PDB file of C-alpha atoms in Angstrom:
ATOM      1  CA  UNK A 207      93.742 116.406 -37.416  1.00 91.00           C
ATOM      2  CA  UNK A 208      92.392 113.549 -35.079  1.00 91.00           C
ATOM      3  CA  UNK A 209      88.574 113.040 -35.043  1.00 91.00           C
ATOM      4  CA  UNK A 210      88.548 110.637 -31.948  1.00 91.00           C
ATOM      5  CA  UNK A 211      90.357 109.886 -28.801  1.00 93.00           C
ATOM      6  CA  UNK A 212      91.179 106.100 -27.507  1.00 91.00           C
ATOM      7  CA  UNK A 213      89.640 105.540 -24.157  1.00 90.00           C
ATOM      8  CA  UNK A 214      92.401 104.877 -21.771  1.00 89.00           C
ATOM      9  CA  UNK A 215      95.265 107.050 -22.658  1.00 91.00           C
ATOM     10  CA  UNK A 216      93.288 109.117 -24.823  1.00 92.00           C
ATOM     11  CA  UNK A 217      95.597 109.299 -28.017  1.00 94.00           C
ATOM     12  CA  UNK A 218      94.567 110.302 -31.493  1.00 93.00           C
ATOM     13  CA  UNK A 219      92.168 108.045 -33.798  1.00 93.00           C
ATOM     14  CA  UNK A 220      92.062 109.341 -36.993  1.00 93.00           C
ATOM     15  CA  UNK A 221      89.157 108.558 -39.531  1.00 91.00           C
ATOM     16  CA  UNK A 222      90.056 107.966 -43.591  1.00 92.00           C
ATOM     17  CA  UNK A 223      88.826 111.498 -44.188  1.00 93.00           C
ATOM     18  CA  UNK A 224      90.992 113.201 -41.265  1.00 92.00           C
ATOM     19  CA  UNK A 225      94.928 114.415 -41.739  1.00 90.00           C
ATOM     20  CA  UNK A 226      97.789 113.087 -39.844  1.00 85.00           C
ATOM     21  CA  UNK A 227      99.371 115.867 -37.995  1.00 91.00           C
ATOM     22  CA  UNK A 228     103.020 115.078 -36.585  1.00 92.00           C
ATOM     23  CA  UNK A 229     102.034 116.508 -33.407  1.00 94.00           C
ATOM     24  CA  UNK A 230      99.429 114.095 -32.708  1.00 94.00           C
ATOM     25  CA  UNK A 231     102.336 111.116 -33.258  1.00 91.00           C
ATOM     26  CA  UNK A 232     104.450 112.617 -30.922  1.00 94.00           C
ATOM     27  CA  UNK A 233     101.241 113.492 -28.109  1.00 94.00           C
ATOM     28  CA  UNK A 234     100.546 109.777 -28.546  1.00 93.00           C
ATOM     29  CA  UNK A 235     104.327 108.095 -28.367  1.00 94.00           C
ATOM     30  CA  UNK A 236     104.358 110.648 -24.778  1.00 95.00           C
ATOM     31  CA  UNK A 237     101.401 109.568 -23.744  1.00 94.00           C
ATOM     32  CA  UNK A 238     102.184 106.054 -24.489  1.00 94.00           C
ATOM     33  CA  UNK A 239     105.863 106.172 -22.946  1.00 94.00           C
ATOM     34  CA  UNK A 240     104.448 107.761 -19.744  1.00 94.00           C
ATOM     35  CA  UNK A 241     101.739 105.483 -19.236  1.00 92.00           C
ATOM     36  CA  UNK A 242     105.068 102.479 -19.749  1.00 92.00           C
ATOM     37  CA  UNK A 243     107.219 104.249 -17.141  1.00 92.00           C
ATOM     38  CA  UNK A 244     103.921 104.663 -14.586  1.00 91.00           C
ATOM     39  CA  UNK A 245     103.769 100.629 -14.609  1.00 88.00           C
ATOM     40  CA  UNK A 246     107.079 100.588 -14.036  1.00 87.00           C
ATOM     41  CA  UNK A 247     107.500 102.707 -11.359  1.00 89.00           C
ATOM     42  CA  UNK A 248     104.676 100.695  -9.651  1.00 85.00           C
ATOM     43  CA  UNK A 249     106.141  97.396 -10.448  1.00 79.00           C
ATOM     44  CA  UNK A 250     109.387  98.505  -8.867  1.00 83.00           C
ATOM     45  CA  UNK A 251     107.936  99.734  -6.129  1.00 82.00           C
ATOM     46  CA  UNK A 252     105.936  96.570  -5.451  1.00 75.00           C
ATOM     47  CA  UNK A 253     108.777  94.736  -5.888  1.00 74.00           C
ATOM     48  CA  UNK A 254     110.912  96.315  -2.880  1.00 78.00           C
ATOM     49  CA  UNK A 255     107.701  96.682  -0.893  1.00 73.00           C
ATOM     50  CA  UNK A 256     107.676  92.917  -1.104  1.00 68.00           C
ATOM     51  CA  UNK A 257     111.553  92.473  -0.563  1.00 71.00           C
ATOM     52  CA  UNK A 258     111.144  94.738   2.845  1.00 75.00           C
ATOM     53  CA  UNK A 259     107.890  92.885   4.324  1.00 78.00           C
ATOM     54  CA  UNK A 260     107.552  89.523   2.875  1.00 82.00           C
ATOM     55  CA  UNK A 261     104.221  90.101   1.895  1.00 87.00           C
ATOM     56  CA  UNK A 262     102.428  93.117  -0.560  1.00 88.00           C
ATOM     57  CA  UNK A 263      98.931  94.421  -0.103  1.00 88.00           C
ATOM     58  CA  UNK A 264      96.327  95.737  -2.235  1.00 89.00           C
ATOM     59  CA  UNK A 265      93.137  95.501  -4.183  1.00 90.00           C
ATOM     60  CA  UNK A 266      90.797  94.676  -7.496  1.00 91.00           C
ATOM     61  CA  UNK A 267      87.940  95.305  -9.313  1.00 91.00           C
ATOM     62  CA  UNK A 268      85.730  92.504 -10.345  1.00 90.00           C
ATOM     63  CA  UNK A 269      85.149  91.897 -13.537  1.00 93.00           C
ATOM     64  CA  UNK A 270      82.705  88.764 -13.797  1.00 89.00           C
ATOM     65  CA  UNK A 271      84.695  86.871 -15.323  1.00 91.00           C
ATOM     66  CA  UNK A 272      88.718  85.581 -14.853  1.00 92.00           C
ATOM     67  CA  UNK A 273      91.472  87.905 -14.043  1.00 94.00           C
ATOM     68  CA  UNK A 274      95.118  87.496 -12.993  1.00 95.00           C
ATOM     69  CA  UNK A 275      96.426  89.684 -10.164  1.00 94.00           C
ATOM     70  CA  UNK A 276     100.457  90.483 -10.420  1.00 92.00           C
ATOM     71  CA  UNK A 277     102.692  90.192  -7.365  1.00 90.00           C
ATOM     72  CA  UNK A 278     106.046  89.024  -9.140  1.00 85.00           C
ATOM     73  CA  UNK A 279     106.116  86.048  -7.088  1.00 87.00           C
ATOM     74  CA  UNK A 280     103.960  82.830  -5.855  1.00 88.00           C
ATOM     75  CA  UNK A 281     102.141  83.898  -2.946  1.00 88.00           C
ATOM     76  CA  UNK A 282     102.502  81.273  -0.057  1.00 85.00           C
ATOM     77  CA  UNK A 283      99.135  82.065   0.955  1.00 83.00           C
ATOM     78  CA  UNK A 284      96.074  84.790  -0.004  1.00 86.00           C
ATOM     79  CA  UNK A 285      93.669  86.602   2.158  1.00 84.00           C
ATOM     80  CA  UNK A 286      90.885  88.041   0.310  1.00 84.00           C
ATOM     81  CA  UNK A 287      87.859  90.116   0.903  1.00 80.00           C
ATOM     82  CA  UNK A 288      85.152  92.380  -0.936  1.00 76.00           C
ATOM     83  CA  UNK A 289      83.243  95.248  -0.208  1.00 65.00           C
ATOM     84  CA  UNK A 290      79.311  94.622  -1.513  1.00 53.00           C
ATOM     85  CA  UNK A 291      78.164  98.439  -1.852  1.00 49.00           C
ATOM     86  CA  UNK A 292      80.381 101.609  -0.941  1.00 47.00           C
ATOM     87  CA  UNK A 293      78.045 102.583   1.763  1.00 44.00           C
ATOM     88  CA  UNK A 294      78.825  98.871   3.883  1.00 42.00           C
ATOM     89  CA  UNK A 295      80.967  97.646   5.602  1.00 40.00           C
ATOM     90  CA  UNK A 296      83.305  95.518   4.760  1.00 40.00           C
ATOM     91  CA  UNK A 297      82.807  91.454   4.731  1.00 39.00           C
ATOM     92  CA  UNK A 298      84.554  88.864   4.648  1.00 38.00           C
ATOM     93  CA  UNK A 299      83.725  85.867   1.713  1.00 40.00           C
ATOM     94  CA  UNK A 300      82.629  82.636   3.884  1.00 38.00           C
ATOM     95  CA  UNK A 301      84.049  84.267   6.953  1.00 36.00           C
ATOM     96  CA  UNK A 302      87.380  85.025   5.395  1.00 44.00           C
ATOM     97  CA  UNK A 303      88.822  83.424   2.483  1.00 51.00           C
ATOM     98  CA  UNK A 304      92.459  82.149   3.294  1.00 52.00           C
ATOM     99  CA  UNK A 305      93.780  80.302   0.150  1.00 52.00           C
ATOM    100  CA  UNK A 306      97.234  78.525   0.670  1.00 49.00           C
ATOM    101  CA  UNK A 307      96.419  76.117  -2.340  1.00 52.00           C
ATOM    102  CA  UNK A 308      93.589  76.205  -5.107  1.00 50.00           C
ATOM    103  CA  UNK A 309      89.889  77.210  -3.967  1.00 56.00           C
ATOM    104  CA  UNK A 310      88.140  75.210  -6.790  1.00 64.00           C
ATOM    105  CA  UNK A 311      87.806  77.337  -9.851  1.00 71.00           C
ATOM    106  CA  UNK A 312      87.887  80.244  -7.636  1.00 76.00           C
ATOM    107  CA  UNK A 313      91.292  80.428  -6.931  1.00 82.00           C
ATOM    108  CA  UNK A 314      94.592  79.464  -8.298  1.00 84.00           C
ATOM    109  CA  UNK A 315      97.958  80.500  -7.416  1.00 85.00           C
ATOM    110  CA  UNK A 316     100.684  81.460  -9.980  1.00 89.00           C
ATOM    111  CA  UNK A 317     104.184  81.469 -10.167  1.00 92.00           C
ATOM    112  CA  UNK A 318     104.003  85.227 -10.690  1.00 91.00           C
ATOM    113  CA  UNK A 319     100.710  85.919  -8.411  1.00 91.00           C
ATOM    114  CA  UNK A 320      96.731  84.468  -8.089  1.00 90.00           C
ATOM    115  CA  UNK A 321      93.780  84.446 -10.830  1.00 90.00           C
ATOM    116  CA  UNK A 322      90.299  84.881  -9.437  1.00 89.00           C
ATOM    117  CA  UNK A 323      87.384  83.311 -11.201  1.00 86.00           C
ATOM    118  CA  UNK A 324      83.759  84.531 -10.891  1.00 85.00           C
ATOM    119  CA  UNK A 325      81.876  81.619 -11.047  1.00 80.00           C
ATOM    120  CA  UNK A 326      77.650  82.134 -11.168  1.00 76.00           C
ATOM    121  CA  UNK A 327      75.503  80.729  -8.354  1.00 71.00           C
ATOM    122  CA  UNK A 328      78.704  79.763  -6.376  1.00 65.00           C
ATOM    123  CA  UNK A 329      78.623  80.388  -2.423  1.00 60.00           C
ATOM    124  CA  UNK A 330      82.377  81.936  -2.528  1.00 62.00           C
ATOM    125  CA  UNK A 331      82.672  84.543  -5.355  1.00 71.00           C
ATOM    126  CA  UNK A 332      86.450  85.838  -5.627  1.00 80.00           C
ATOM    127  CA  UNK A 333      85.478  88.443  -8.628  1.00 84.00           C
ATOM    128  CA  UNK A 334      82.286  89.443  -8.676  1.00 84.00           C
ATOM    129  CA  UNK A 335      81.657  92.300 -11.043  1.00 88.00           C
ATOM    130  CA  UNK A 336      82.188  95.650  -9.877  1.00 87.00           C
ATOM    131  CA  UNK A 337      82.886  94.803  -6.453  1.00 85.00           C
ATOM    132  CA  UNK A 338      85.881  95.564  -4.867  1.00 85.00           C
ATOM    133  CA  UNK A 339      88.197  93.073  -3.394  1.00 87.00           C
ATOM    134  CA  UNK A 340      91.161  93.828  -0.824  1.00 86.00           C
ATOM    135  CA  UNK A 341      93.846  91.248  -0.525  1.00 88.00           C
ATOM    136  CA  UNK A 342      96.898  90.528   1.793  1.00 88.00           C
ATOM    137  CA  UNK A 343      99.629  88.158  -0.173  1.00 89.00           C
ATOM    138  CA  UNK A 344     102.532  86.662   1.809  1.00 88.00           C
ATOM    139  CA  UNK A 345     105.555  85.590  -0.075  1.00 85.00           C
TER     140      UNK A 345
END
């Protein structure tokens, strides 16, 4: 039997001294195979959101550092904002960030989407840790 659980989808770890039990394969192929077919379902959905609108919305953590966020497409242009604390209101970064081309190191687009970069001491941060950025892509 499992002594520890992975974070995330919480399958079985086993330690040298623990015994395999073929119900603990089978809880962690499930768990795995739902968790595929729940980032599936989003993508598709995404996908004909996009189709229907021309453009997607949604939103991000920061994480400090670099992150790529997935659209499935270049986005023409970006609109991007982030909340500072849950108790404010929102803001917008440098009284709206509107990126139709690169911001810097801030910013890129991608053929399937946009990286963010958080970038110390900057004036425009695009992924600060923790906060939470909401964004409006157009295709």
């Amino acid at each position: 039997m499992s002594t520890n659980k992975s974070q995330n989808l919480k399958l079985h770890l086993w330690e040298p001294e623990d015994n395999f039990l073929r119900t603990e394969f089978n809880e962690n192929f499930s768990a795995i195979d739902a968790a595929l077919k729940a980032e599936a379902d989003q993508r598709t959905a995404l996908e004909q959101r996009v189709a229907s609108t021309g453009h997607v919305i949604g939103s991000f953590t920061g994480n400090g550092s670099t992150q790529t966020i997935t659209l499935g497409f270049k986005p023409s242009f970006v609109i991007i904002s982030g909340q500072v604390t849950p108790a404010s209101s929102w803001y917008y970064l440098n009284n709206l960030i509107v990126c139709a081309s690169s911001l810097g190191e801030h910013f890129q687009r991608i053929a399937t989407g946009f990286t963010v970069k958080y970038i110390t001491n900057a004036t425009t941060y695009t992924n600060r840790e923790g906060i939470t950025y909401a964004y409006l892509a157009f295709r």
